[in-house]
XYZ file of C-alpha atoms in Angstrom:
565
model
C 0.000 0.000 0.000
C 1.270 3.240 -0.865
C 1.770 5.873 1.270
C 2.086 8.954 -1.496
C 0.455 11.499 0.005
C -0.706 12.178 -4.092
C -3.101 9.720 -4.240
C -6.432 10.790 -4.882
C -7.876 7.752 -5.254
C -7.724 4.400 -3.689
C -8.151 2.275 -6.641
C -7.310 3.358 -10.379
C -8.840 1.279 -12.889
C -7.414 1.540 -16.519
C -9.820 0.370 -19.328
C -14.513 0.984 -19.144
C -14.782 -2.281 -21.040
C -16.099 -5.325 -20.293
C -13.842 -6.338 -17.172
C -13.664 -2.627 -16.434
C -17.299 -1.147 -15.912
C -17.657 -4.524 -13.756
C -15.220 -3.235 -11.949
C -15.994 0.008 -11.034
C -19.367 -1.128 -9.845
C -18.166 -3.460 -7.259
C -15.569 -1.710 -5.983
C -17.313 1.655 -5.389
C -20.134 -0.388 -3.518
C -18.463 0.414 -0.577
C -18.566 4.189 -0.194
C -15.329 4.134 1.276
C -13.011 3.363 -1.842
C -12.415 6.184 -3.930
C -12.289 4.679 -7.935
C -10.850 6.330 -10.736
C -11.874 4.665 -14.010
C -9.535 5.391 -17.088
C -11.045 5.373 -20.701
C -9.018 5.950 -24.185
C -12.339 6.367 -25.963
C -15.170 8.279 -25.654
C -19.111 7.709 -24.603
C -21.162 4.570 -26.073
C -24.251 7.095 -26.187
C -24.778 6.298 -29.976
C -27.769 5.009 -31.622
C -25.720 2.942 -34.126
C -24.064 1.661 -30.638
C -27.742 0.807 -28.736
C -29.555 -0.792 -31.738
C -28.302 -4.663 -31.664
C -28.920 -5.177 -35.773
C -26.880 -2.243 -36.454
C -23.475 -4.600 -34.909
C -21.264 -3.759 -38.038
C -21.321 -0.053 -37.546
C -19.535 0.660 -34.656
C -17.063 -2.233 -35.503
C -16.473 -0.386 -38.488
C -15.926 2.467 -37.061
C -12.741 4.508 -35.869
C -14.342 6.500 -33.019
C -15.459 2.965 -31.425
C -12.698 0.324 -32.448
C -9.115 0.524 -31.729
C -8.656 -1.127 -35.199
C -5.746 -3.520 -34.877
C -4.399 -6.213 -37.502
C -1.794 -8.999 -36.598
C 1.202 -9.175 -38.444
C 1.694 -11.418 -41.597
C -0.085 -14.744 -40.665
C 2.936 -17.202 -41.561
C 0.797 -20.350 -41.918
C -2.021 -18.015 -44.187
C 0.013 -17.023 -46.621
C 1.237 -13.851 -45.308
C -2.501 -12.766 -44.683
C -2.722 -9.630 -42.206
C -6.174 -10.901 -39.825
C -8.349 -8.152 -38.312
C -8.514 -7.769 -34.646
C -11.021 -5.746 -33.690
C -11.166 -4.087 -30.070
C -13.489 -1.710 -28.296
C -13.045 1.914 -27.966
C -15.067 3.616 -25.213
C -17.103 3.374 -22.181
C -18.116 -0.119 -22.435
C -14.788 -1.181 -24.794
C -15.626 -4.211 -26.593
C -19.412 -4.942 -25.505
C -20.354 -1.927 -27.221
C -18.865 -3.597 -30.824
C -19.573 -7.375 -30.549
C -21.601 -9.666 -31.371
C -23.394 -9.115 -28.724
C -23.370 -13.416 -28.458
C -23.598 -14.686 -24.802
C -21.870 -17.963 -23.786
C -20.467 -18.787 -21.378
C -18.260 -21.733 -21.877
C -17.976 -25.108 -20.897
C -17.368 -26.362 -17.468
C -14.044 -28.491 -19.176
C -12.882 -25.042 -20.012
C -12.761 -23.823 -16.458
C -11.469 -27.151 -15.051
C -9.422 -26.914 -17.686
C -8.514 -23.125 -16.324
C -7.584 -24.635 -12.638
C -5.805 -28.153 -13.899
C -3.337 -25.461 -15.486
C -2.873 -24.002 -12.120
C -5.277 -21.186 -11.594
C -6.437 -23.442 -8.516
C -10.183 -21.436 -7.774
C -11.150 -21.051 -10.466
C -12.671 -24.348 -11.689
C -15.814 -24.775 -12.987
C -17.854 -24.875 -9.631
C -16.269 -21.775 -8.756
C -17.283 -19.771 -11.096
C -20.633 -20.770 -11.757
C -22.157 -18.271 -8.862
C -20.489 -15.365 -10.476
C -22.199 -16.139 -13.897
C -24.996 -16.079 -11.622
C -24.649 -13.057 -9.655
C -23.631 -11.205 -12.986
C -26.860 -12.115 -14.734
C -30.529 -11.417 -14.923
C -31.784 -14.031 -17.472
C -34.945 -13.463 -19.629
C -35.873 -17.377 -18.054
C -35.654 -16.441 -14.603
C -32.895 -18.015 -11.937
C -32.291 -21.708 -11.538
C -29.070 -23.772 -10.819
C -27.192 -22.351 -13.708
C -28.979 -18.970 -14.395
C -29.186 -15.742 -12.544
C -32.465 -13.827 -12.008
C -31.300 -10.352 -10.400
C -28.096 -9.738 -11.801
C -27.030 -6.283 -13.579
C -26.708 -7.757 -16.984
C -29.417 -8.488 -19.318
C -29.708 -11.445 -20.920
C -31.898 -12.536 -23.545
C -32.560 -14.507 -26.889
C -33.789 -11.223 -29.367
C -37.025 -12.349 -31.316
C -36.360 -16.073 -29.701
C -36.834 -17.496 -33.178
C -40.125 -16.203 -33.965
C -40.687 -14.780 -37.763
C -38.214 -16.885 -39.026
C -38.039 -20.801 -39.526
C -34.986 -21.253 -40.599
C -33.660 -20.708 -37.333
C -35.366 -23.987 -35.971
C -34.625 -25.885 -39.298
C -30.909 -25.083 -38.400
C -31.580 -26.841 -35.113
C -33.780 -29.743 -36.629
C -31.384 -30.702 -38.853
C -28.220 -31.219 -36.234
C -30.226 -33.339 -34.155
C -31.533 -35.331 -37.321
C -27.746 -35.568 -37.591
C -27.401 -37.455 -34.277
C -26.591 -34.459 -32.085
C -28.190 -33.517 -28.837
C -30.788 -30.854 -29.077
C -29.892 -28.459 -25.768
C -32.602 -26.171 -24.250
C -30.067 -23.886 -22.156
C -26.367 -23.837 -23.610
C -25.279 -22.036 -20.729
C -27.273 -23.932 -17.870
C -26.725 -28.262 -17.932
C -25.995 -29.114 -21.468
C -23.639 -27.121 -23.819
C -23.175 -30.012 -26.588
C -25.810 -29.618 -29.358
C -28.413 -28.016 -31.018
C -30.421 -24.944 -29.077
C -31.459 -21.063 -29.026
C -29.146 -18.778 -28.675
C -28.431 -16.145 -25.895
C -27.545 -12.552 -26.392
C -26.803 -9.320 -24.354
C -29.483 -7.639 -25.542
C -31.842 -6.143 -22.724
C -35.125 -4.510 -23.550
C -34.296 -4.498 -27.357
C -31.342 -2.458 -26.473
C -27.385 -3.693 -27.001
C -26.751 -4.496 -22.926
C -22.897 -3.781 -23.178
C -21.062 -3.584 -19.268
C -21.694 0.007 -19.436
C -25.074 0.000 -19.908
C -25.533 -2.992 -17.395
C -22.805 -1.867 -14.887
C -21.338 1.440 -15.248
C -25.253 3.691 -16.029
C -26.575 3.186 -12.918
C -23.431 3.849 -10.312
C -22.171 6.849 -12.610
C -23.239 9.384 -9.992
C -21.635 7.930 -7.426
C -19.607 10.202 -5.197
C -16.511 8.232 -4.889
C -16.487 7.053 -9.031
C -15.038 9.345 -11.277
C -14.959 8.543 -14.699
C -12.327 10.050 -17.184
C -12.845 9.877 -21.038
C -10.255 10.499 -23.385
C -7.757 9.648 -21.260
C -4.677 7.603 -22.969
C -2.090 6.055 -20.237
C 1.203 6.164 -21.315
C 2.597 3.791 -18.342
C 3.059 2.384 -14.960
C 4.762 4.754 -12.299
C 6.604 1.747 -10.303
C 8.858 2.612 -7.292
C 10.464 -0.568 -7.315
C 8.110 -3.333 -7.483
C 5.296 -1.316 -6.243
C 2.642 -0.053 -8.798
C 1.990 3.861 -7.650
C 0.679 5.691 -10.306
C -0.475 6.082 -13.863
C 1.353 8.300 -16.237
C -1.500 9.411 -18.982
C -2.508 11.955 -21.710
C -6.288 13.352 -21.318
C -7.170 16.476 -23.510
C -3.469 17.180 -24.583
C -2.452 17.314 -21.068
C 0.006 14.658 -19.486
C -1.074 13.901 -16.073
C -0.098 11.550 -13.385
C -2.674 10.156 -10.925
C -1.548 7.800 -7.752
C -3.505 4.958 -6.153
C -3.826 4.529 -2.415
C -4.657 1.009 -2.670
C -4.201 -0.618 -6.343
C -4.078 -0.297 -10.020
C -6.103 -2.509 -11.800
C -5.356 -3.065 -16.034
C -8.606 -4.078 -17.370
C -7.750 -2.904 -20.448
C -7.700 -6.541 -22.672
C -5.597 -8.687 -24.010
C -4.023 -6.404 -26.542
C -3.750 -3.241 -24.424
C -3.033 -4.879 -20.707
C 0.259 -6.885 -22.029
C 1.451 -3.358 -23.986
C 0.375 -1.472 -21.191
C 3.009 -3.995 -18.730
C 5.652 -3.673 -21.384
C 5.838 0.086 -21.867
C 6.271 0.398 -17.623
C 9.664 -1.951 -17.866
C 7.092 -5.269 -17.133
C 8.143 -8.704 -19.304
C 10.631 -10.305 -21.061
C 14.165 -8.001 -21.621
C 14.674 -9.089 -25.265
C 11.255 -7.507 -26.137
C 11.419 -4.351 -23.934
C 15.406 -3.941 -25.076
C 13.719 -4.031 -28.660
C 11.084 -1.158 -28.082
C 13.553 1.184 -26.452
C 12.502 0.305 -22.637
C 14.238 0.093 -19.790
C 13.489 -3.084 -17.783
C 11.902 -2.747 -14.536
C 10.696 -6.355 -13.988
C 11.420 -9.920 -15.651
C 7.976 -11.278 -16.014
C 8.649 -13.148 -19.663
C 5.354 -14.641 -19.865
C 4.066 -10.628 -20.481
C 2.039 -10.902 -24.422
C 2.738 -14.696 -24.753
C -0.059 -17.100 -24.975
C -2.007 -15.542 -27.135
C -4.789 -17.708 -28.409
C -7.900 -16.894 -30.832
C -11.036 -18.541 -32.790
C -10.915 -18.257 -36.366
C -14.520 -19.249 -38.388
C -15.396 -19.483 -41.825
C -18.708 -18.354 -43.173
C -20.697 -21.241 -45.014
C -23.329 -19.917 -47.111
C -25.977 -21.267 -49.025
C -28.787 -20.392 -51.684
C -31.975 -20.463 -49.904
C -34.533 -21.878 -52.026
C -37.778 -20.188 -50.249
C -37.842 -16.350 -49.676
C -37.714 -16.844 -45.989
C -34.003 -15.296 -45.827
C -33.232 -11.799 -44.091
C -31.701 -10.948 -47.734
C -34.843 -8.808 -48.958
C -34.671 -6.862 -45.771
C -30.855 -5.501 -46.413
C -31.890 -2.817 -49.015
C -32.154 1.052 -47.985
C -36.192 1.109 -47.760
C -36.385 -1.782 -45.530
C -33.287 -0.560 -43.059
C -35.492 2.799 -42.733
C -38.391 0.697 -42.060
C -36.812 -1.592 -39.291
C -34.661 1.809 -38.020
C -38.296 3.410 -37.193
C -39.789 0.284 -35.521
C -36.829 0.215 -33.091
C -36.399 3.749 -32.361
C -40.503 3.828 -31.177
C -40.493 0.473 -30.126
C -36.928 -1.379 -29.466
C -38.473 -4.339 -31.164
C -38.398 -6.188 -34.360
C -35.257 -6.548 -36.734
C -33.577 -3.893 -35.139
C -33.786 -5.467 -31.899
C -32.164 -8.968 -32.284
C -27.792 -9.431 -33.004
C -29.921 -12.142 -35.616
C -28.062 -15.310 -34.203
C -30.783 -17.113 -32.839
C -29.934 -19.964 -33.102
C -26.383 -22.581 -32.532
C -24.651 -25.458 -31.784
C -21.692 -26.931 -30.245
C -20.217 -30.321 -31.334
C -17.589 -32.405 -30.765
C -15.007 -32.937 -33.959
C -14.014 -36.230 -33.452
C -14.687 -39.265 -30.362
C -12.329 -39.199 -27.605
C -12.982 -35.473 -27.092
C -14.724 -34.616 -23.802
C -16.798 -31.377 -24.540
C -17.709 -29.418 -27.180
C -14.731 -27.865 -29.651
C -16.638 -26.650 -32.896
C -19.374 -23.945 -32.248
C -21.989 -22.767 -34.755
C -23.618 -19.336 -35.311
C -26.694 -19.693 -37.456
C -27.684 -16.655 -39.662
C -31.246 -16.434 -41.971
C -29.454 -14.457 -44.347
C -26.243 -14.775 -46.743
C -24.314 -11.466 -45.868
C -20.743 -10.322 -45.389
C -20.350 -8.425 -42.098
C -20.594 -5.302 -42.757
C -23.869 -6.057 -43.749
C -23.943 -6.170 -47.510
C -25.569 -9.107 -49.597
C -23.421 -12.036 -50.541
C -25.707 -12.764 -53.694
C -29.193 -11.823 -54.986
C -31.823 -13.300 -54.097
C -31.946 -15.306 -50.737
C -29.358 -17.238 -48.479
C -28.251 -18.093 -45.531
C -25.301 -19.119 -43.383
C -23.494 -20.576 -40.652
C -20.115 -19.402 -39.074
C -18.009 -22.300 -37.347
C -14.673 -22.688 -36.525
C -12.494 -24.842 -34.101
C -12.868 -23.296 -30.490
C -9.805 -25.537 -28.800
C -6.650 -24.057 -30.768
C -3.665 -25.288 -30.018
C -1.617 -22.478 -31.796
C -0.125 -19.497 -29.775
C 0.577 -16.509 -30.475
C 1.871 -13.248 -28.751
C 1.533 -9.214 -28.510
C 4.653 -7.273 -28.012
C 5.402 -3.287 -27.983
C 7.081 -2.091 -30.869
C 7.998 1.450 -29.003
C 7.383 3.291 -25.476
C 4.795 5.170 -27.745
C 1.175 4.507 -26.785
C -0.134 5.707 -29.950
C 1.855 2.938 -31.653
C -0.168 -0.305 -32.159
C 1.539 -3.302 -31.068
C 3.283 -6.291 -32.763
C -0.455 -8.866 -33.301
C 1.193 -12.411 -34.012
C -1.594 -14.831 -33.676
C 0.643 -17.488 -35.418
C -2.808 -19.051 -36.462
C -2.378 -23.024 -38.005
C 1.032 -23.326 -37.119
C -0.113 -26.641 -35.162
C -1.247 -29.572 -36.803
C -4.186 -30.428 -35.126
C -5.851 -27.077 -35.827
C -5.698 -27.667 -39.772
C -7.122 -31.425 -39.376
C -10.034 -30.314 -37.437
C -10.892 -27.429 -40.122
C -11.029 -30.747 -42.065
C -13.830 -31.752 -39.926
C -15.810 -28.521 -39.763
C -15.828 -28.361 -43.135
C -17.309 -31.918 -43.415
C -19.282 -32.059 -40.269
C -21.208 -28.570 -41.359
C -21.919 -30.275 -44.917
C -23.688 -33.431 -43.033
C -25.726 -31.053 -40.942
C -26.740 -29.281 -43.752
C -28.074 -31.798 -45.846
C -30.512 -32.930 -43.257
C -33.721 -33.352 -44.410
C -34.580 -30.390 -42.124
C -33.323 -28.224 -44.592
C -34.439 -29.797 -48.049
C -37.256 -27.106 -48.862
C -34.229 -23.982 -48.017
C -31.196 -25.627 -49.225
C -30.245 -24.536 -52.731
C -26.510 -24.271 -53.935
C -23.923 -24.344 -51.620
C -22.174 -20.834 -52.384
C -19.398 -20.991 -50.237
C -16.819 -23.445 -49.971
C -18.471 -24.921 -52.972
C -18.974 -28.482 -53.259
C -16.090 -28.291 -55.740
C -13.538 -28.108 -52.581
C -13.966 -31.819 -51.159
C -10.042 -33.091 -50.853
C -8.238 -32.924 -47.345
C -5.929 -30.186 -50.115
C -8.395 -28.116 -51.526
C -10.013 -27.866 -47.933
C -6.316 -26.518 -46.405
C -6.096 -24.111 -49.249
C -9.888 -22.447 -49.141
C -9.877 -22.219 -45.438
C -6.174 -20.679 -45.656
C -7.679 -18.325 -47.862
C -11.161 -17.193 -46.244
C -11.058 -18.053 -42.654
C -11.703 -14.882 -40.321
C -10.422 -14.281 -36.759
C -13.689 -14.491 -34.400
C -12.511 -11.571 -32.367
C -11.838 -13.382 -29.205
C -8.059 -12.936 -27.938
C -7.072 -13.642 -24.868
C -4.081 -15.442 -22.604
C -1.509 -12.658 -23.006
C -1.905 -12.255 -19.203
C -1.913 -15.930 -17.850
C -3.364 -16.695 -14.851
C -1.552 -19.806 -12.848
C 1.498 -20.847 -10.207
C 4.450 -18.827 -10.022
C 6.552 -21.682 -11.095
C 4.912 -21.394 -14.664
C 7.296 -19.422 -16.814
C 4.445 -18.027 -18.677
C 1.823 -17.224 -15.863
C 1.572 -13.372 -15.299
C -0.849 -12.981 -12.762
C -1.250 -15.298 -9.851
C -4.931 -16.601 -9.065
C -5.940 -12.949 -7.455
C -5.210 -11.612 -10.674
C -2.035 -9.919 -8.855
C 1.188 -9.612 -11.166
C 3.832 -11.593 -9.626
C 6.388 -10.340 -8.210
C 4.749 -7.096 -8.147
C 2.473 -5.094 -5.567
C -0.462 -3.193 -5.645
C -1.275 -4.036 -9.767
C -3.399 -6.569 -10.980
C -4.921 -7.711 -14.136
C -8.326 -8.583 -14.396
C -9.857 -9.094 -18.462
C -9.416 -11.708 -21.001
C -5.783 -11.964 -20.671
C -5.623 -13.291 -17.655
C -7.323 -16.478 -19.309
C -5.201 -19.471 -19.147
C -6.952 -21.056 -22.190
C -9.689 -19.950 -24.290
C -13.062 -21.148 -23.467
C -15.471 -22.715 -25.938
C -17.146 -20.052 -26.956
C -17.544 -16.021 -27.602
C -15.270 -14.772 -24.388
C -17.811 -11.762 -23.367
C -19.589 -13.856 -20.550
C -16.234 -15.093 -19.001
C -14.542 -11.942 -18.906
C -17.120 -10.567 -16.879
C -17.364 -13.337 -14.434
C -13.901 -13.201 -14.191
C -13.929 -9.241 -12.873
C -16.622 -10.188 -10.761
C -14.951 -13.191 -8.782
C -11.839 -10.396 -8.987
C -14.152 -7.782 -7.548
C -14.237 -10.136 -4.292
C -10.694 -10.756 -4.000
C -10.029 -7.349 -4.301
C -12.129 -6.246 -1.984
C -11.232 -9.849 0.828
C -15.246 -10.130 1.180
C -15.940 -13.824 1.122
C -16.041 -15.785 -2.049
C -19.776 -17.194 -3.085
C -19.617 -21.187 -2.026
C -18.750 -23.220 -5.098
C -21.890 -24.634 -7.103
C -22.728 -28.411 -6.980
C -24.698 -28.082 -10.017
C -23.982 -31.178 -12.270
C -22.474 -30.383 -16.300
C -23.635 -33.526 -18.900
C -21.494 -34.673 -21.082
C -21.556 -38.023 -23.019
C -21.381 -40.789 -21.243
C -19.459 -42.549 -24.615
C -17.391 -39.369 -25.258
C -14.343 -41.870 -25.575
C -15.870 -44.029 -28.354
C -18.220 -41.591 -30.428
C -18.311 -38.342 -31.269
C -22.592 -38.035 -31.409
C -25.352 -40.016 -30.209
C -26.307 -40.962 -33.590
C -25.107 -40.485 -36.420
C -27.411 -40.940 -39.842
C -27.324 -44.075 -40.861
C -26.826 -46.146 -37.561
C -30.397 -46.307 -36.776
């Protein structure tokens, strides 16, 4: 604890996204802690923000997204991917999909087997909980009073391809689920999405509206941090630019980065934190070895599959000028209809081969056959699914290329570079194909438009996915969470950066592996089981709430598949 006689504030926060806002909710609870919250960007306040159908805008735009791209993917040909991240009050929840899973409970045993002990699966079930209020109501898996919204848009209503999507896998020999998030995540189901009231329900809408006039929060837009101030290896202030100004503030208590897994691992490496060959390379002076600092870096990649749809059913006819007016004026009166739904309605999660345990392959199911920034892929009417491997077993890394904060970092997902993440592409592409042809899906399914059912070899496959596959926007890892003998961990299981006091990380890059799934919902469970540690109140008592998975998961990888009968 420091005793600088500068510190305003007893807790600094850096980053109003989706770890942040949590964040500054819980912590100012107590009217005793004085919270600074730090924001590069601006307000969310935007209608193009609010309206859920209108998800490519702010993505597209500068004012909102931070606008990253890795460097040359070696194993795609030199491609540069995309990397979206969040920019303002709310950071990445205000430009996502708005998709809510959570994950599977292998993913968080998976989390404590790799030594983030606490933070299995039982554990953080209550904080999913106590984050949530659930359109369904509370039961063993779901919350009921929670600050974030949680819904499933128009719930499939209007549309039937949605359900024909769903028909189809378990016609394939896949389980149908009717909660994802609650018992069952393998198979076929609805999907969830942080949409509250018609309305996008990012963490600042959820978390950070309704405390903003509280007396001990202050909130600072436009503020970019520069660095760390460390006196030794205690974290006492934040160096920043806000309005052309350089200011330094100083914490009482501690300095939290919630700023994600691009911006936290930077944010360490321009203060002297991580490994001396990269900091020696950017023109910084070391302050602490921590090499693990931007390594780990892990990421879902999907392809879109599309498909003529034979019946004008699609979303296609509703993507022209007229009919975006139309569904513009129905939301602003009412926050309902097509303006009120992210339009994944429905999913699925599948196993790519036997002998896997849970879920690895997800599915996004769309009524329409559109790029994303929401132009037609064709005329007439489609419709698509977007799937990719969720288990990579690639890593990649994010390292400072100078002490300049305005300078982007060095992205390397090194996507593909291991083996078993180009054979299971092999089986997405193959598995989605089966689904499809269902007889579920006979009176939509026209031509397949993309691959094409002219790329069928294990070859071709490599080469078109090489080619078209998109990152998913979920990095995380660059922070690990585990034991202090791990070379790579960064953070120990309080989020605290070993070695260091007074400075934790609490946001996606403290993940030790990626979960299967969009990484919204476990990034903010993970601030709010950090919002207890921080503050040393008692942790909720771990769930006993029981996860299925097949009981054959060894020797098949479905139920039953077509054909044994």
């Amino acid at each position: 604890m420091s005793n600088n006689k500068q510190a305003d504030w007893d807790y600094i926060i850096i980053g109003a996204g989706s770890a942040g806002c949590v964040l500054a909710n819980r912590l100012t609870a107590d009217s005793r802690n004085r919270v600074l919250l730090l924001e590069a960007g601006g307000s969310d306040k935007n209608i193009l923000v609010q309206m859920p159908t209108a998800l490519s805008y702010p993505m597209a735009s500068k004012t909102y997204n931070w606008g990253y791209h890795s460097d040359p993917e070696p194993a795609l040909d030199g491609r540069q991917i995309s990397c979206p991240r969040g920019k303002g009050l709310g950071g990445t929840s205000s430009i996502n999909g708005m998709v809510y899973v959570r994950g599977h409970s292998c993913d968080f045993d998976e989390w404590e087997q790799s030594g983030a002990k606490g933070w299995g699966y039982a554990d953080c079930l209550p904080y999913f909980q106590r984050s949530e209020t659930w359109q369904g109501g509370a039961d063993d898996y779901r919350g009921g009073s929670g600050p974030l919204g949680v819904g499933g848009g128009n719930n499939m209503s209007g549309n039937p391809l949605y359900q024909s999507f769903i028909d189809a896998g378990v016609q394939a020999g896949y389980p149908k689920t009717e909660d994802y998030n609650g018992y069952r995540q393998e198979g076929f189901g609805a999907m969830h999405m942080t949409v509250r009231g018609g309305i996008r329900e990012s963490t600042a809408r959820a978390y950070l509206d309704p405390v903003k006039k509280r007396p001990n929060l202050t909130v600072w837009t436009g503020a970019l941090v520069d660095r760390l101030i460390m006196e030794g290896k205690h974290a006492a202030g934040v160096a920043l630019e806000r309005s052309g100004v350089t200011t330094t503030v100083f914490a009482a208590k501690e300095i939290i980065l919630a700023a994600g897994s691009i911006a936290s691992p930077a944010l360490l490496q321009r203060s002297g934190i991580g490994a001396k060959s990269v900091l020696q390379d950017a023109g910084v002076k070391q302050v602490h070895d921590l090499p693990g600092v931007g390594e780990n870096l892990q990421d879902h990649l999907e392809v879109y599959f599309q498909f003529h749809c034979k019946e004008p059913v699609s979303l296609n006819n509703k993507l022209g000028w007229f009919s975006k007016l139309m569904i513009g004026i129905q939301w602003v009166l009412f926050k309902s209809g097509l303006g009120a739904t992210n339009h994944f309605e429905s999913c699925a999660f599948i196993r790519s081969d036997a002998g896997r345990k849970s879920p690895d392959i997800q599915y996004h199911f769309l009524p329409a056959a559109m790029r994303y920034d929401g132009t037609p892929s064709l005329k007439g009417h489609g419709f698509q699914v977007h799937v990719g491997p969720n288990k990579p077993k690639s890593r990649g890394r994010v390292r400072i290329k100078s002490a300049d904060p305005s300078e982007a970092p060095s992205i390397l997902y090194n996507y593909m570079q291991h083996p078993d993440d180009v054979s299971v592409w092999r089986q997405c592409i193959r598995l989605t194909r089966e689904i499809i042809s269902q007889p579920a899906m006979d009176a939509y399914r026209g031509d397949e438009l993309q691959p094409g059912t002219d790329i069928d070899s294990d070859e071709q496959i490599d080469a078109w996915v090489k080619d078209n596959v998109e990152s998913a926007y979920h990095p995380c890892g660059t922070c690990k969470m585990g034991s202090p003998d791990d070379p790579l961990a960064v953070v120990d299981t309080d989020c605290r950066v070993i070695g260091l006091d007074s400075l934790r990380v609490v946001d996606a890059s403290v993940f030790p592996t990626v979960t299967n799934g969009n990484i919204n919902a476990p990034t903010i469970m993970v601030a709010e089981r950090a919002s207890d540690i921080i503050l040393r109140q008692p942790l909720l008592p771990p769930s006993s709430a029981p996860s299925w998975i097949d009981e054959n998961w060894q020797t098949r990888q479905r139920q039953n598949p077509p054909g044994n009968t």
